[in-house]
């Protein structure tokens, strides 16, 4: 989903990087001799053991639970969120990166200059960066990685991120120049995606199973089907990670997730799959429940070209038939923020349109009658696997039944959902959470799976891309939110909450989910 | 009388348990304490206490009502699947036995072996991957695996009947193999088939629960015991009644059917082999037949 | 002095009385024969002595064995007695041996369970015992498995197990019933020799009066759980007291009134010519040539209209295969079968006209009827072969008529087969054969499974029917005494061939083939007047 | 022997060949494209095409079948679409969990079932027979996933004697490995043990009623001696069949249990592969499981011949 906006708050913050640089040099200086390193390591280990013996030392390892296992570990070769959740910011880094608050920060690029016309970006890269295999990092690695992702035979799932790039040139080993074919304010944002990380041309082909990056953690092993282990990278250019070992353990069954936390097999589950257990974890002093925001707008996607949903009155009736709070309570056990349009509520330009589609079954019935469906109608409700969809679907089906709309529920796997709903557009209703940040632009694509075709809206979005004035952009964005709310394109349900559970002793986990990542750089045990 | 009851203990307990669930299923067509399709989120996760006899689930639905309707689903799926197995498997077995040693017989038996060689749950998953999940596909999946069970059982039992003198008499009377199969073989297999049918029925209930548990059975809002278990298991720690009641429903139904099947077997023929699973009984019979085959060819 | 004395033995199972007031005595070196029809309690008496009664049995009375009361002995004590002091041999040699153990192990087990002898000594005794039962270890090494032996050989192994420790008493429960006559004769003489050489006592249980008469020194006649008559063999036969014993003797030697030779029309009904039936044997190795086993080897014979022909031969001689071929149920590889001028060919549809001329009665009165069909339906089944199949009412009438003819009631057609006794069932089987008025009835061991008294009745019935309906019989049997009394002409079959053919009387009085001679010699005959045995 | 083995092997190979065709055809009609699944909703169509090209999905179906089968013959199952690693390696990794788990469960099942079945058969009608048979009825009726849940709650969450699941790897030591497999093995073994105990009981009862047991008693063997020396080995024949069936069932049927205990075994691999439409993995693992079933049947047949001299002619 194309990113067409570049809001103010995603301005890169460079300062932190400067401080880090000094640290990296210091560490590198002290780590000059391998002999010395080994001795230090042994001493450290002995000290650690001593501590364990004397008093409870803070743990330096963590087991992080994830529901899905990544199919591979190359973020440039797959759309699976699980890939980024393991390697993003931990193993791989790009020129820029997202911070915990969603801001774009400097990463391998220490700083950059943007030409007046906005077409030329000159990146000053950090010096003294090495890959985990010991080879030095330089600008040609960046050029190789980006060129590979935008090549004709590229298999990068987010290839559109690089669409605006015209050429990439290496000025010197520490300077990279990117020329755009048209101005694109979102470039730095785009380069922060996991799909734009930097790999070495010597090792990129191994990234799927044995990734070699520049991040604070080195990949150590992958027991397929069970876990991935990372270990700290002593040669990291920035502030070294506090943890020595990170284990990502894959537990797909929610029950097993609960059991694993309760039994102490897993220390943290950043995206805990069963909101019904959160109250228990909250009541348990051993655990912290972290509730944050995600970029996931959960919507009742509607096939706008399939009768009777091509009738706005019907869509409006559906919208009024839905009781959002009941869905949030019933499906998410209270976690989630009601939304009235396709926009994240934590975004400053978000406008609340929930009143526009307030729960009013009587009105829904009246609207149906007006549309010529006094006796209701029957349609399909195709549900992908996540519990928000499965449970939400059952509740929505009951709510729609109350106004006379019968739904035939079919639970689909993602593969079937992609095939039938997303690609085949063979559905009436479906529930899905759109987790990409700032993705209102999808409503400007008439062939997108909900098949919304509004020329006015499409014009507005293309104007928005050209507009640079922040106030005007905010206004336009709010107009856009209004248009899709008024057209009742989809049923807007709620913003997905990020509900994580972690051992109370863990500090530094991301609260929100600006991108799908488990950045372990600053995580440590407080006790 | 007491002796009679004692000897038929399995039959009676089994029949009673089955009756309870069949009655629940039938009554659910006309009446349930609460509507199982109406959600009442405000009343969710109520502990078992009146007016909700078994409590309510995470959507505020009455679990007692859901178990009643779930009985319907379970029984219907298992019954239809077993019927498919019988309707296809029994004639195949009869036909194979009537044409023993012929190519057709060989094909049927090898086909059965082939089906048996496939891991059942995986095939069910594959079937639903192709056709989508749903009660119908669960029926097909369970039904397919019932076919070889009945085909093999029928063939093995029919083969031994074909050796009987009264079959020879019928053949001397000029009756065709088809007619003999229908007139003489099938009626004498009925007891065996009913017993096996009951046991397959109970296995069907378990299989339906298992398929629904992994999300491949009846789709919501139709209640299903297996799905009730799956949906409630994360809440087991704070709302155990959500998992206990459907679990008990499955256990008691399967128990009832098994006891009933065992009781029937004892009732029909105390000497009948007590092997629980036909998969076990049949290769054995065939083993015996292999030997008798050898014996016969030399005689 | 008597070795074993049974006094007032009473046995009940589950409250039901099985044996009442049994008194028996047997001394060393003597043979006590217990004779009785099925259900008379003779086997139960043996089990009671061995204390091997089924669960839920109650036993009272005295079983004095060497002055020890076995009835009061503990199970441990009984284990010491069984196999060491009392051996037992059972009826079914095919199932009496553990199929998974070698015969040597099974014989040696008797030895080792009772005495602490070493492996070598046990083997020595085993080999010796094998020799005693006339299974030379050179030919029958102890490493053989039971399935590698014939029925008679297996029974010898069972006897070997029972006598390995030279017990004082051997109980043999119908030891020869499942065996051919020649084998039976050999085994009986073996048992007698063992009694003589070891001065062993033997209790021989049999339903066959002839067997008992020729073997036993003393006889006890049992009926319905009671000993009705007992005494020395000589006494019993010469001064029979009890009416049951008298009737038993009469039935054993029963000779049905044969048809006068003049009734026969000299017209061939069934003509079998050069008949060959081959079975393909499984190949031993993949590239071996296919081997065949010739079950019926160039058999030719003729049955004339109304004639009563016997076919005798021991098990495995091919008589069953021949029967099936005649019935059109068996493919043949050569030769022809012609019934009343029409060829019988298996697999192709035999004409209905031909079908209706031939019927069959099988041996097993229990397996001959579909238990789920009413008697009427079973009896009416052959009507299927009629071109002009009568309607329901006519069928019903025909069934009732034919039932009455075989001595049953018309009302019996509504009943089910389990409501009838073995003899009645055999009558129903005959009724089924009669209903389409066939010209030929094949009697495949039709009276072999019946008690002697019932057998006599059935034979009479058959003769009477043959006379009135002009039916020819092919009477197949392994029991020569029955064949002798029933048939006019005799075919002797061995290894798939007819080795002798002729008038029954002639064959019996002047057998030509040595095999026929050995068969006839082996048949135990009930003496009409019992002469003092030496 | 060679002839018998050769005939059996030919029929085994034929079964596998037909199975491979069925599996391939069945999976070819499964909707869903691995490339689309991998690339997600944002991917451009040409990117999906490029990936399909890279994965070899554009090769014609007969060719792909041929490549798959001919590869398998030399032990090369191909490369997973999603993991991009050789499938043979993945299977090997998963086998070291699934195989020991199945074996462990089978061992438990046998250890429970044998004594239970023997006691029930020898004390037929007694209270211990009744209670053992009652337990087995219950054991058969309890869905193993439900039982697994209860085991986790009691032994992992409340008592914390075992982990709730997961597998530390054999390099963590045999004890740790066995401990991790204990709860899943118990969950798997319970219904199997119940079935086995019932078969054991009925088979033993049948055997105890055989004539040769009577003969043995007449030789002077006590009831107990007759049981151990004569009945048990004869009763083993049907039990062997069941054990064979159970092993293949346990190997293939552990999908749900492996999910509950998040064990990285074959069942979980195949479940995952189906959802990701990694069809070549699904095909290969199903093929392997079919092979396991057929091979176990074959071995059971040979075991018969070892146990039963009447069938030894097959091997001679």
XYZ file of C-alpha atoms in Angstrom, chain A residues 33-478:
446
model
C 43.097 -7.305 20.187
C 41.260 -10.580 19.909
C 43.313 -11.989 22.741
C 42.201 -9.189 24.939
C 38.615 -9.748 23.876
C 38.749 -13.377 24.805
C 40.250 -12.642 28.178
C 37.593 -10.051 28.832
C 34.896 -12.476 27.852
C 36.220 -15.129 30.183
C 36.547 -12.655 33.007
C 33.072 -11.398 32.352
C 31.743 -14.905 32.375
C 33.475 -15.696 35.654
C 32.190 -12.490 37.178
C 28.728 -13.342 35.952
C 28.923 -16.760 37.518
C 30.161 -15.212 40.737
C 27.231 -12.899 40.767
C 24.843 -15.748 40.278
C 26.405 -17.470 43.192
C 26.388 -14.469 45.500
C 23.231 -12.648 44.625
C 20.586 -12.907 41.941
C 22.236 -11.332 38.988
C 20.037 -9.696 36.415
C 19.438 -12.081 33.601
C 21.037 -11.310 30.290
C 18.926 -13.546 28.153
C 15.326 -13.380 27.161
C 12.828 -15.683 25.538
C 10.355 -13.786 23.413
C 7.206 -15.524 22.237
C 5.843 -14.998 18.747
C 2.741 -16.504 17.272
C 4.102 -17.072 13.785
C 7.449 -18.365 12.712
C 9.130 -16.401 9.924
C 9.364 -18.412 6.718
C 12.867 -17.045 6.248
C 15.015 -14.303 7.706
C 15.478 -12.063 4.718
C 13.235 -9.019 5.133
C 13.730 -8.155 1.480
C 12.312 -11.502 0.387
C 8.903 -11.830 1.926
C 6.001 -9.934 3.350
C 5.683 -11.969 6.516
C 5.649 -9.668 9.507
C 7.435 -12.351 11.498
C 10.633 -11.769 9.511
C 10.840 -8.154 10.630
C 9.758 -9.086 14.114
C 12.930 -11.124 14.460
C 15.576 -9.315 12.469
C 14.458 -5.684 12.145
C 16.770 -3.387 14.107
C 18.217 -6.448 15.791
C 20.182 -8.050 12.999
C 19.622 -5.811 10.004
C 19.688 -2.061 9.660
C 18.973 0.279 6.824
C 19.962 3.875 6.145
C 17.151 5.034 8.388
C 14.966 3.254 10.923
C 11.778 3.650 12.909
C 11.936 4.553 16.545
C 9.606 3.219 19.199
C 7.375 6.249 18.725
C 7.192 5.772 14.958
C 9.626 8.537 14.164
C 12.230 8.048 11.445
C 15.726 8.034 12.888
C 19.145 7.779 11.424
C 20.661 4.369 11.318
C 23.501 3.446 8.976
C 23.218 6.912 7.481
C 24.740 9.312 9.961
C 23.219 12.320 8.245
C 21.894 13.426 4.889
C 21.409 16.443 2.645
C 18.417 16.979 0.440
C 18.801 19.132 -2.632
C 16.566 22.174 -3.123
C 14.461 20.459 -5.793
C 14.025 17.475 -3.512
C 15.446 15.120 -6.136
C 18.919 14.400 -4.793
C 19.621 12.826 -1.407
C 23.218 12.686 -0.278
C 23.715 10.254 2.602
C 26.755 10.446 4.853
C 27.297 6.912 6.116
C 28.736 5.909 9.446
C 32.315 4.853 9.495
C 33.728 1.841 11.245
C 30.645 -0.269 10.721
C 31.232 -3.944 10.091
C 28.992 -6.803 9.172
C 28.689 -9.706 11.566
C 31.108 -11.701 9.482
C 33.741 -9.069 10.108
C 33.707 -7.508 6.655
C 33.563 -3.722 6.500
C 30.413 -1.889 5.546
C 30.521 0.823 2.908
C 28.331 2.698 0.469
C 28.560 0.075 -2.238
C 26.749 -2.354 0.064
C 23.858 0.098 0.284
C 23.808 0.593 -3.460
C 23.861 -3.156 -4.017
C 21.024 -3.775 -1.571
C 18.736 -1.045 -2.900
C 19.455 -1.864 -6.539
C 18.701 -5.481 -5.900
C 15.360 -4.661 -4.369
C 14.270 -2.455 -7.242
C 15.597 -4.627 -10.063
C 13.232 -6.046 -12.665
C 13.512 -9.563 -11.300
C 13.289 -8.380 -7.736
C 11.162 -10.385 -5.382
C 10.862 -7.639 -2.824
C 7.362 -7.621 -1.441
C 7.372 -3.824 -1.067
C 9.049 -3.003 -4.332
C 6.905 0.124 -4.636
C 8.946 1.741 -1.861
C 11.723 2.250 -4.363
C 9.599 3.366 -7.298
C 10.658 6.977 -7.105
C 14.385 6.212 -7.139
C 16.117 6.945 -10.418
C 19.776 6.268 -9.726
C 21.969 5.301 -6.819
C 25.597 6.282 -6.871
C 28.528 5.714 -4.602
C 30.392 8.995 -4.238
C 32.956 7.581 -1.870
C 32.912 4.630 0.557
C 31.081 6.733 3.098
C 28.854 8.788 0.837
C 25.857 7.621 -1.165
C 23.834 9.725 -3.564
C 20.266 8.794 -4.438
C 18.589 10.630 -7.289
C 14.815 10.563 -7.616
C 12.779 10.741 -10.771
C 10.210 12.914 -8.954
C 10.225 14.524 -5.517
C 9.131 12.155 -2.793
C 8.879 13.428 0.741
C 8.449 9.876 1.993
C 11.840 8.572 0.887
C 13.452 8.570 4.337
C 10.313 6.967 5.713
C 10.401 4.369 2.972
C 14.044 3.595 3.594
C 13.220 2.871 7.230
C 11.140 -0.160 6.261
C 12.519 -3.565 6.890
C 12.339 -4.196 3.166
C 15.052 -1.571 2.668
C 17.721 -2.947 4.975
C 21.324 -3.263 3.881
C 23.085 -6.526 3.215
C 26.508 -7.309 1.871
C 26.747 -8.628 -1.704
C 28.896 -11.437 -0.345
C 26.341 -12.769 2.081
C 22.902 -11.675 0.822
C 22.175 -15.112 -0.617
C 22.488 -16.663 2.831
C 20.166 -14.164 4.456
C 17.191 -16.471 4.309
C 18.653 -18.939 6.767
C 21.787 -17.322 8.175
C 21.395 -13.553 8.014
C 24.469 -11.362 8.324
C 23.745 -7.743 9.048
C 25.191 -4.814 10.918
C 22.808 -4.747 13.882
C 23.417 -5.059 17.628
C 22.606 -8.771 17.545
C 24.125 -11.570 15.532
C 22.096 -14.455 14.303
C 23.263 -17.578 16.081
C 20.902 -20.436 15.296
C 17.492 -21.361 14.041
C 15.775 -24.515 15.204
C 13.102 -24.593 12.573
C 9.612 -24.885 13.912
C 10.773 -23.973 17.380
C 12.995 -20.965 17.894
C 15.573 -18.528 16.620
C 18.461 -17.469 18.786
C 20.366 -14.205 18.531
C 23.457 -13.213 20.463
C 24.891 -9.849 21.171
C 27.235 -8.322 18.605
C 30.326 -7.162 20.495
C 31.511 -5.145 17.508
C 28.355 -3.114 17.172
C 28.943 0.450 16.029
C 26.330 1.928 18.368
C 25.403 1.369 21.975
C 25.797 -2.300 22.617
C 22.678 -4.207 23.511
C 22.240 -5.044 27.161
C 21.055 -8.567 26.520
C 23.527 -11.244 25.575
C 21.070 -13.680 24.152
C 17.644 -13.332 22.652
C 15.496 -16.334 21.836
C 12.397 -15.960 19.716
C 10.139 -18.907 20.388
C 7.259 -19.703 18.049
C 3.998 -20.677 19.656
C 0.998 -20.550 17.403
C -1.721 -21.835 19.723
C -3.058 -19.107 22.016
C -3.539 -21.664 24.767
C 0.046 -22.723 24.446
C 1.068 -19.050 24.553
C -0.781 -18.636 27.815
C 0.687 -21.809 29.235
C 4.197 -20.909 28.147
C 4.056 -17.541 29.933
C 2.458 -19.010 33.014
C 4.949 -21.850 33.173
C 7.814 -19.409 32.720
C 9.009 -20.924 29.459
C 8.629 -17.586 27.732
C 9.518 -14.214 29.256
C 7.588 -11.917 26.991
C 4.931 -12.127 24.325
C 5.011 -8.692 22.663
C 1.926 -9.438 20.572
C -0.078 -11.673 22.853
C -2.703 -13.508 20.801
C -5.498 -13.958 23.358
C -6.835 -10.710 24.810
C -9.124 -12.717 27.094
C -6.156 -13.629 29.275
C -4.873 -10.103 29.699
C -6.967 -9.385 32.768
C -5.392 -12.385 34.454
C -1.901 -11.255 33.574
C -2.715 -7.775 34.811
C -3.841 -9.174 38.119
C -0.649 -11.221 38.384
C 2.249 -9.268 39.819
C 4.728 -11.437 37.929
C 3.626 -9.884 34.674
C 3.318 -6.536 33.021
C 0.674 -6.050 30.420
C 1.707 -3.496 27.835
C -1.120 -2.031 25.862
C -0.096 0.200 22.997
C -1.272 1.249 19.635
C -0.711 -0.310 16.261
C -1.189 0.962 12.763
C -3.925 -1.606 12.284
C -7.316 -0.253 11.313
C -9.695 -3.164 11.691
C -12.476 -2.825 9.185
C -15.431 -4.732 7.884
C -14.258 -4.648 4.286
C -17.125 -4.477 1.881
C -17.176 -5.433 -1.756
C -18.396 -2.126 -3.182
C -19.045 -3.570 -6.623
C -21.060 -6.570 -5.460
C -24.811 -5.990 -5.175
C -26.379 -4.991 -2.876
C -23.260 -3.325 -1.479
C -22.999 -1.166 -4.589
C -25.878 0.699 -2.959
C -24.618 3.274 -0.494
C -27.831 2.964 1.562
C -27.074 -0.707 2.161
C -23.531 0.088 3.262
C -24.871 2.787 5.525
C -27.372 0.330 6.971
C -24.567 -2.108 7.675
C -22.588 0.643 9.369
C -25.479 1.517 11.643
C -26.185 -2.097 12.415
C -22.738 -2.530 13.923
C -22.202 -2.022 17.620
C -18.479 -1.276 17.838
C -18.223 -1.380 21.593
C -19.839 -4.775 21.670
C -17.296 -6.050 19.143
C -14.396 -4.574 21.094
C -15.728 -6.063 24.316
C -16.730 -9.389 22.865
C -13.879 -10.051 20.479
C -11.040 -8.082 22.015
C -12.122 -8.102 25.660
C -12.130 -4.328 25.696
C -8.809 -3.700 23.957
C -9.167 -1.438 20.943
C -10.253 2.071 20.045
C -13.420 2.588 18.010
C -12.796 4.282 14.666
C -15.218 5.909 12.258
C -12.907 6.075 9.290
C -9.748 4.479 7.970
C -7.210 6.418 10.039
C -5.179 5.739 13.164
C -6.641 7.588 16.170
C -3.201 8.295 17.642
C -2.358 10.320 14.531
C -2.669 14.079 15.188
C -4.738 14.654 12.051
C -7.211 11.910 12.956
C -10.807 13.119 12.994
C -13.482 11.236 14.887
C -16.263 10.159 12.537
C -17.711 7.449 14.774
C -20.928 9.438 15.291
C -21.431 9.226 11.554
C -22.062 5.526 11.844
C -23.400 5.253 15.356
C -25.053 2.016 16.412
C -28.718 2.379 15.481
C -30.380 -0.859 14.360
C -33.721 0.858 13.794
C -32.111 3.276 11.417
C -30.320 0.395 9.748
C -33.621 -1.347 9.166
C -35.163 1.820 7.816
C -32.238 2.308 5.459
C -32.515 -1.250 4.240
C -36.175 -0.743 3.587
C -35.398 2.442 1.711
C -32.838 0.550 -0.375
C -35.463 -2.015 -1.224
C -34.334 -4.742 1.159
C -37.084 -4.606 3.711
C -36.745 -8.347 4.216
C -32.989 -8.166 4.346
C -30.680 -10.201 2.156
C -28.019 -12.836 2.363
C -24.314 -12.372 1.852
C -20.968 -13.962 2.584
C -18.671 -13.082 5.445
C -15.198 -14.471 4.841
C -12.934 -14.459 7.839
C -9.145 -14.799 7.922
C -7.529 -16.615 10.862
C -6.792 -13.878 13.475
C -9.115 -13.953 16.447
C -10.249 -10.350 15.883
C -11.701 -11.543 12.594
C -13.077 -14.877 13.753
C -14.672 -13.585 16.936
C -15.545 -10.186 15.492
C -17.124 -11.985 12.561
C -19.429 -13.982 14.800
C -20.513 -10.855 16.626
C -21.043 -8.887 13.428
C -22.994 -11.767 11.948
C -25.291 -11.684 14.957
C -25.641 -7.911 14.765
C -26.398 -7.988 11.057
C -28.888 -10.788 11.593
C -30.697 -8.529 14.015
C -31.443 -6.094 11.183
C -32.276 -8.815 8.707
C -28.972 -9.383 6.933
C -28.050 -13.029 6.920
C -24.413 -13.851 6.582
C -22.822 -17.096 5.667
C -19.591 -17.293 7.571
C -16.602 -19.097 6.124
C -13.350 -19.215 8.010
C -10.410 -19.045 5.653
C -6.700 -19.448 5.923
C -4.619 -16.530 4.712
C -3.769 -18.321 1.507
C -7.434 -18.833 0.741
C -8.276 -15.303 1.825
C -5.668 -13.849 -0.504
C -6.903 -16.026 -3.327
C -10.632 -15.585 -2.884
C -11.076 -12.198 -1.290
C -8.036 -10.107 -2.043
C -7.241 -11.312 -5.524
C -10.508 -12.908 -6.612
C -12.778 -10.269 -5.036
C -15.237 -13.091 -4.498
C -16.821 -11.989 -1.254
C -19.497 -9.775 0.222
C -17.975 -8.883 3.542
C -14.706 -9.669 5.257
C -12.914 -8.479 8.348
C -9.275 -7.544 8.204
C -6.874 -5.260 9.970
C -4.844 -2.996 7.663
C -1.618 -2.732 9.593
C 0.504 -0.652 7.203
C 1.081 2.888 8.510
C -0.696 5.751 6.702
C -2.530 3.667 4.198
C -5.645 5.723 3.445
C -4.322 5.899 -0.134
C -5.625 2.416 -0.819
C -9.088 3.970 -1.200
C -7.813 5.750 -4.288
C -7.173 2.460 -6.052
C -10.379 1.418 -7.814
C -9.117 -2.123 -8.378
C -8.252 -2.661 -4.735
C -10.191 -5.523 -3.245
C -12.991 -3.393 -1.818
C -13.387 -1.861 -5.297
C -14.178 1.666 -4.177
C -14.171 3.955 -7.183
C -14.570 7.642 -6.290
C -13.004 10.111 -8.719
C -13.225 12.964 -6.233
C -11.293 10.989 -3.648
C -8.716 9.853 -6.178
C -8.147 13.482 -7.202
C -7.769 14.506 -3.588
C -5.082 11.917 -2.950
C -3.065 12.821 -6.018
C -3.258 16.505 -5.038
C -2.084 15.550 -1.585
C 1.128 14.048 -2.917
C 2.055 17.371 -4.496
C 1.032 19.451 -1.518
C 3.882 20.404 0.836
C 2.165 22.757 3.230
C 1.599 20.832 6.448
C -1.599 22.616 7.473
C -3.128 22.108 4.052
C -2.039 18.470 4.080
C -3.699 17.955 7.430
C -6.875 19.521 6.140
C -6.837 17.415 3.000
C -6.256 14.277 5.028
C -9.222 15.102 7.182
